């Protein structure tokens, strides 16, 4: 009985802490940096525990093709995330507020790099553990896509991204889904910069 509880904690805790800190702290670059550091520290033991106790994380002979699917899927999501931005209907109906940290453009280079690292390598991993590895099994594919969509300010492309990451997870494994999400967030971060 202890293993399922520990596994669920490992899958949920980093994302839950990220969201709690996002709600509790002001939306400043310094608070984003604190959130990134705390969740990165939480991810280390969580990923170690999961690697040790989960066949889904263990590598196999088909790693390169799976990672290629993750890379291509992530680049595809980055393109569809940016592509509809110029359409008025999209901006009116498919964007709920403007998420993110305020004054990011006024941040120095160190804070911009923290933001890029946090977005690409910390929250994307925490979201994949939560949404694909835990929520998909707990609530099903449709709920996972819907909740991933409403978590993002661009709900339509958020739903498409959630569905694509879910398919990659189901077909190629968690590591490929993480690669896809990391690729998307890194590409979008570089695009914004």
mmCIF file of C-alpha atoms in Angstrom:
data_model
loop_
_atom_site.group_PDB
_atom_site.id
_atom_site.type_symbol
_atom_site.label_atom_id
_atom_site.label_comp_id
_atom_site.label_asym_id
_atom_site.label_seq_id
_atom_site.Cartn_x
_atom_site.Cartn_y
_atom_site.Cartn_z
ATOM 1 C CA UNK A 1 0.000 0.000 0.000
ATOM 2 C CA UNK A 2 2.925 2.356 0.542
ATOM 3 C CA UNK A 3 4.163 2.291 -3.058
ATOM 4 C CA UNK A 4 0.978 3.578 -4.737
ATOM 5 C CA UNK A 5 0.787 6.419 -2.202
ATOM 6 C CA UNK A 6 4.447 7.357 -2.702
ATOM 7 C CA UNK A 7 4.050 7.111 -6.476
ATOM 8 C CA UNK A 8 0.970 9.362 -6.393
ATOM 9 C CA UNK A 9 2.811 11.883 -4.223
ATOM 10 C CA UNK A 10 5.764 11.815 -6.624
ATOM 11 C CA UNK A 11 3.435 12.470 -9.568
ATOM 12 C CA UNK A 12 1.241 15.153 -7.975
ATOM 13 C CA UNK A 13 3.408 17.047 -5.476
ATOM 14 C CA UNK A 14 5.668 19.071 -7.835
ATOM 15 C CA UNK A 15 2.710 20.343 -9.868
ATOM 16 C CA UNK A 16 0.596 20.993 -6.757
ATOM 17 C CA UNK A 17 3.398 23.020 -5.158
ATOM 18 C CA UNK A 18 3.922 24.970 -8.400
ATOM 19 C CA UNK A 19 0.227 25.886 -8.554
ATOM 20 C CA UNK A 20 0.009 26.708 -4.835
ATOM 21 C CA UNK A 21 3.036 28.999 -5.057
ATOM 22 C CA UNK A 22 1.659 30.606 -8.219
ATOM 23 C CA UNK A 23 -1.569 31.436 -6.383
ATOM 24 C CA UNK A 24 0.091 32.505 -3.125
ATOM 25 C CA UNK A 25 2.978 34.614 -4.390
ATOM 26 C CA UNK A 26 2.919 37.821 -6.431
ATOM 27 C CA UNK A 27 3.467 37.492 -10.171
ATOM 28 C CA UNK A 28 7.018 38.804 -10.252
ATOM 29 C CA UNK A 29 10.202 37.427 -11.798
ATOM 30 C CA UNK A 30 11.709 36.865 -8.347
ATOM 31 C CA UNK A 31 8.720 34.789 -7.228
ATOM 32 C CA UNK A 32 8.881 32.828 -10.482
ATOM 33 C CA UNK A 33 12.534 32.086 -9.694
ATOM 34 C CA UNK A 34 11.600 30.905 -6.192
ATOM 35 C CA UNK A 35 8.842 28.688 -7.604
ATOM 36 C CA UNK A 36 11.236 27.234 -10.163
ATOM 37 C CA UNK A 37 13.877 26.437 -7.542
ATOM 38 C CA UNK A 38 11.443 24.837 -5.082
ATOM 39 C CA UNK A 39 9.762 22.672 -7.722
ATOM 40 C CA UNK A 40 13.099 21.699 -9.307
ATOM 41 C CA UNK A 41 14.263 20.498 -5.898
ATOM 42 C CA UNK A 42 11.008 18.541 -5.492
ATOM 43 C CA UNK A 43 11.363 16.963 -8.939
ATOM 44 C CA UNK A 44 14.768 15.440 -8.220
ATOM 45 C CA UNK A 45 13.651 12.903 -5.591
ATOM 46 C CA UNK A 46 10.338 12.372 -7.411
ATOM 47 C CA UNK A 47 12.077 11.451 -10.657
ATOM 48 C CA UNK A 48 14.544 9.236 -8.782
ATOM 49 C CA UNK A 49 11.690 7.424 -7.054
ATOM 50 C CA UNK A 50 9.777 6.977 -10.303
ATOM 51 C CA UNK A 51 12.839 5.754 -12.209
ATOM 52 C CA UNK A 52 13.494 3.209 -9.529
ATOM 53 C CA UNK A 53 9.898 1.949 -9.254
ATOM 54 C CA UNK A 54 8.352 2.461 -12.678
ATOM 55 C CA UNK A 55 8.772 0.545 -15.907
ATOM 56 C CA UNK A 56 7.381 3.573 -17.786
ATOM 57 C CA UNK A 57 10.560 5.566 -17.120
ATOM 58 C CA UNK A 58 13.092 2.821 -17.759
ATOM 59 C CA UNK A 59 14.854 3.182 -21.066
ATOM 60 C CA UNK A 60 14.650 0.530 -23.764
ATOM 61 C CA UNK A 61 16.097 -0.097 -27.226
ATOM 62 C CA UNK A 62 13.533 2.135 -28.931
ATOM 63 C CA UNK A 63 14.650 5.294 -27.124
ATOM 64 C CA UNK A 64 15.882 7.247 -30.157
ATOM 65 C CA UNK A 65 12.684 6.869 -32.245
ATOM 66 C CA UNK A 66 10.549 7.708 -29.202
ATOM 67 C CA UNK A 67 12.586 10.814 -28.434
ATOM 68 C CA UNK A 68 12.366 11.837 -32.103
ATOM 69 C CA UNK A 69 8.563 11.608 -31.864
ATOM 70 C CA UNK A 70 8.740 13.734 -28.728
ATOM 71 C CA UNK A 71 10.961 16.316 -30.416
ATOM 72 C CA UNK A 72 8.801 16.529 -33.547
ATOM 73 C CA UNK A 73 5.583 16.601 -31.524
ATOM 74 C CA UNK A 74 6.971 19.392 -29.350
ATOM 75 C CA UNK A 75 7.992 21.478 -32.370
ATOM 76 C CA UNK A 76 4.552 20.923 -33.933
ATOM 77 C CA UNK A 77 2.837 22.170 -30.765
ATOM 78 C CA UNK A 78 5.117 25.233 -30.677
ATOM 79 C CA UNK A 79 4.126 26.110 -34.254
ATOM 80 C CA UNK A 80 0.393 25.701 -33.629
ATOM 81 C CA UNK A 81 0.722 27.673 -30.390
ATOM 82 C CA UNK A 82 2.062 30.714 -32.242
ATOM 83 C CA UNK A 83 0.348 30.386 -35.648
ATOM 84 C CA UNK A 84 -3.199 31.570 -34.788
ATOM 85 C CA UNK A 85 -2.101 34.611 -32.750
ATOM 86 C CA UNK A 86 -2.813 37.034 -35.611
ATOM 87 C CA UNK A 87 -6.458 35.978 -36.057
ATOM 88 C CA UNK A 88 -8.963 38.266 -34.327
ATOM 89 C CA UNK A 89 -11.441 35.426 -33.687
ATOM 90 C CA UNK A 90 -8.710 33.449 -31.956
ATOM 91 C CA UNK A 91 -7.652 36.356 -29.747
ATOM 92 C CA UNK A 92 -11.296 37.036 -28.868
ATOM 93 C CA UNK A 93 -12.571 33.497 -28.188
ATOM 94 C CA UNK A 94 -9.559 31.324 -27.464
ATOM 95 C CA UNK A 95 -7.421 33.383 -25.101
ATOM 96 C CA UNK A 96 -8.453 33.736 -21.482
ATOM 97 C CA UNK A 97 -6.412 36.611 -20.080
ATOM 98 C CA UNK A 98 -2.700 36.899 -20.605
ATOM 99 C CA UNK A 99 -0.953 34.436 -18.330
ATOM 100 C CA UNK A 100 2.625 34.631 -17.221
ATOM 101 C CA UNK A 101 4.754 36.765 -15.023
ATOM 102 C CA UNK A 102 4.321 40.502 -15.148
ATOM 103 C CA UNK A 103 7.257 42.696 -16.098
ATOM 104 C CA UNK A 104 9.144 39.828 -17.744
ATOM 105 C CA UNK A 105 10.227 42.184 -20.515
ATOM 106 C CA UNK A 106 11.773 44.459 -17.902
ATOM 107 C CA UNK A 107 13.739 41.615 -16.297
ATOM 108 C CA UNK A 108 17.486 41.322 -16.576
ATOM 109 C CA UNK A 109 19.131 38.504 -18.513
ATOM 110 C CA UNK A 110 19.527 36.288 -15.434
ATOM 111 C CA UNK A 111 15.799 36.416 -14.691
ATOM 112 C CA UNK A 112 14.961 35.781 -18.338
ATOM 113 C CA UNK A 113 17.145 32.663 -18.269
ATOM 114 C CA UNK A 114 15.506 31.532 -15.017
ATOM 115 C CA UNK A 115 12.140 31.980 -16.697
ATOM 116 C CA UNK A 116 13.263 29.980 -19.727
ATOM 117 C CA UNK A 117 14.731 27.176 -17.607
ATOM 118 C CA UNK A 118 11.680 27.108 -15.336
ATOM 119 C CA UNK A 119 9.254 26.963 -18.227
ATOM 120 C CA UNK A 120 11.179 24.448 -20.320
ATOM 121 C CA UNK A 121 12.762 22.107 -17.794
ATOM 122 C CA UNK A 122 10.789 22.409 -14.565
ATOM 123 C CA UNK A 123 7.083 23.072 -15.085
ATOM 124 C CA UNK A 124 6.929 20.990 -18.266
ATOM 125 C CA UNK A 125 8.266 17.951 -16.371
ATOM 126 C CA UNK A 126 5.946 18.594 -13.414
ATOM 127 C CA UNK A 127 2.961 18.925 -15.771
ATOM 128 C CA UNK A 128 3.816 15.724 -17.612
ATOM 129 C CA UNK A 129 4.073 13.776 -14.355
ATOM 130 C CA UNK A 130 0.750 15.198 -13.193
ATOM 131 C CA UNK A 131 -1.343 15.368 -16.362
ATOM 132 C CA UNK A 132 -0.123 12.417 -18.415
ATOM 133 C CA UNK A 133 1.211 9.959 -15.851
ATOM 134 C CA UNK A 134 -1.280 10.576 -13.033
ATOM 135 C CA UNK A 135 -4.433 12.415 -14.219
ATOM 136 C CA UNK A 136 -4.816 10.450 -17.453
ATOM 137 C CA UNK A 137 -4.903 7.205 -15.454
ATOM 138 C CA UNK A 138 -7.049 8.675 -12.692
ATOM 139 C CA UNK A 139 -9.654 10.575 -14.738
ATOM 140 C CA UNK A 140 -9.233 9.472 -18.366
ATOM 141 C CA UNK A 141 -8.056 11.053 -21.600
ATOM 142 C CA UNK A 142 -10.932 13.532 -22.046
ATOM 143 C CA UNK A 143 -10.657 15.013 -18.554
ATOM 144 C CA UNK A 144 -6.887 15.215 -18.842
ATOM 145 C CA UNK A 145 -7.183 17.191 -22.107
ATOM 146 C CA UNK A 146 -9.927 19.448 -20.726
ATOM 147 C CA UNK A 147 -8.063 20.283 -17.527
ATOM 148 C CA UNK A 148 -4.807 20.862 -19.401
ATOM 149 C CA UNK A 149 -6.682 23.212 -21.748
ATOM 150 C CA UNK A 150 -8.232 25.352 -19.013
ATOM 151 C CA UNK A 151 -4.948 25.507 -17.128
ATOM 152 C CA UNK A 152 -3.479 27.464 -20.035
ATOM 153 C CA UNK A 153 -4.583 30.943 -21.094
ATOM 154 C CA UNK A 154 -4.774 29.747 -24.722
ATOM 155 C CA UNK A 155 -7.326 27.018 -24.131
ATOM 156 C CA UNK A 156 -7.787 25.827 -27.734
ATOM 157 C CA UNK A 157 -4.117 25.188 -28.445
ATOM 158 C CA UNK A 158 -3.798 24.002 -24.842
ATOM 159 C CA UNK A 159 -6.357 21.284 -25.614
ATOM 160 C CA UNK A 160 -4.556 20.326 -28.821
ATOM 161 C CA UNK A 161 -1.234 20.229 -26.968
ATOM 162 C CA UNK A 162 -2.698 18.167 -24.132
ATOM 163 C CA UNK A 163 -4.180 15.681 -26.593
ATOM 164 C CA UNK A 164 -0.943 15.412 -28.579
ATOM 165 C CA UNK A 165 1.198 14.986 -25.457
ATOM 166 C CA UNK A 166 -1.313 12.374 -24.278
ATOM 167 C CA UNK A 167 -1.043 10.410 -27.527
ATOM 168 C CA UNK A 168 2.761 10.600 -27.381
ATOM 169 C CA UNK A 169 2.636 9.375 -23.767
ATOM 170 C CA UNK A 170 0.332 6.473 -24.613
ATOM 171 C CA UNK A 171 2.267 5.425 -27.736
ATOM 172 C CA UNK A 172 5.882 6.283 -26.899
ATOM 173 C CA UNK A 173 6.049 6.614 -23.104
ATOM 174 C CA UNK A 174 6.523 9.254 -20.448
ATOM 175 C CA UNK A 175 10.070 10.197 -21.467
ATOM 176 C CA UNK A 176 8.902 11.029 -25.013
ATOM 177 C CA UNK A 177 6.008 13.115 -23.664
ATOM 178 C CA UNK A 178 8.428 15.005 -21.423
ATOM 179 C CA UNK A 179 10.738 15.622 -24.407
ATOM 180 C CA UNK A 180 7.752 16.938 -26.395
ATOM 181 C CA UNK A 181 6.663 19.321 -23.641
ATOM 182 C CA UNK A 182 10.219 20.498 -22.933
ATOM 183 C CA UNK A 183 10.754 21.111 -26.672
ATOM 184 C CA UNK A 184 7.536 23.124 -26.943
ATOM 185 C CA UNK A 185 8.254 25.290 -23.918
ATOM 186 C CA UNK A 186 11.881 25.840 -24.915
ATOM 187 C CA UNK A 187 10.900 26.787 -28.481
ATOM 188 C CA UNK A 188 8.175 29.139 -27.245
ATOM 189 C CA UNK A 189 10.540 30.703 -24.709
ATOM 190 C CA UNK A 190 13.134 31.357 -27.379
ATOM 191 C CA UNK A 191 10.409 32.728 -29.678
ATOM 192 C CA UNK A 192 9.270 35.175 -26.974
ATOM 193 C CA UNK A 193 12.834 36.294 -26.268
#
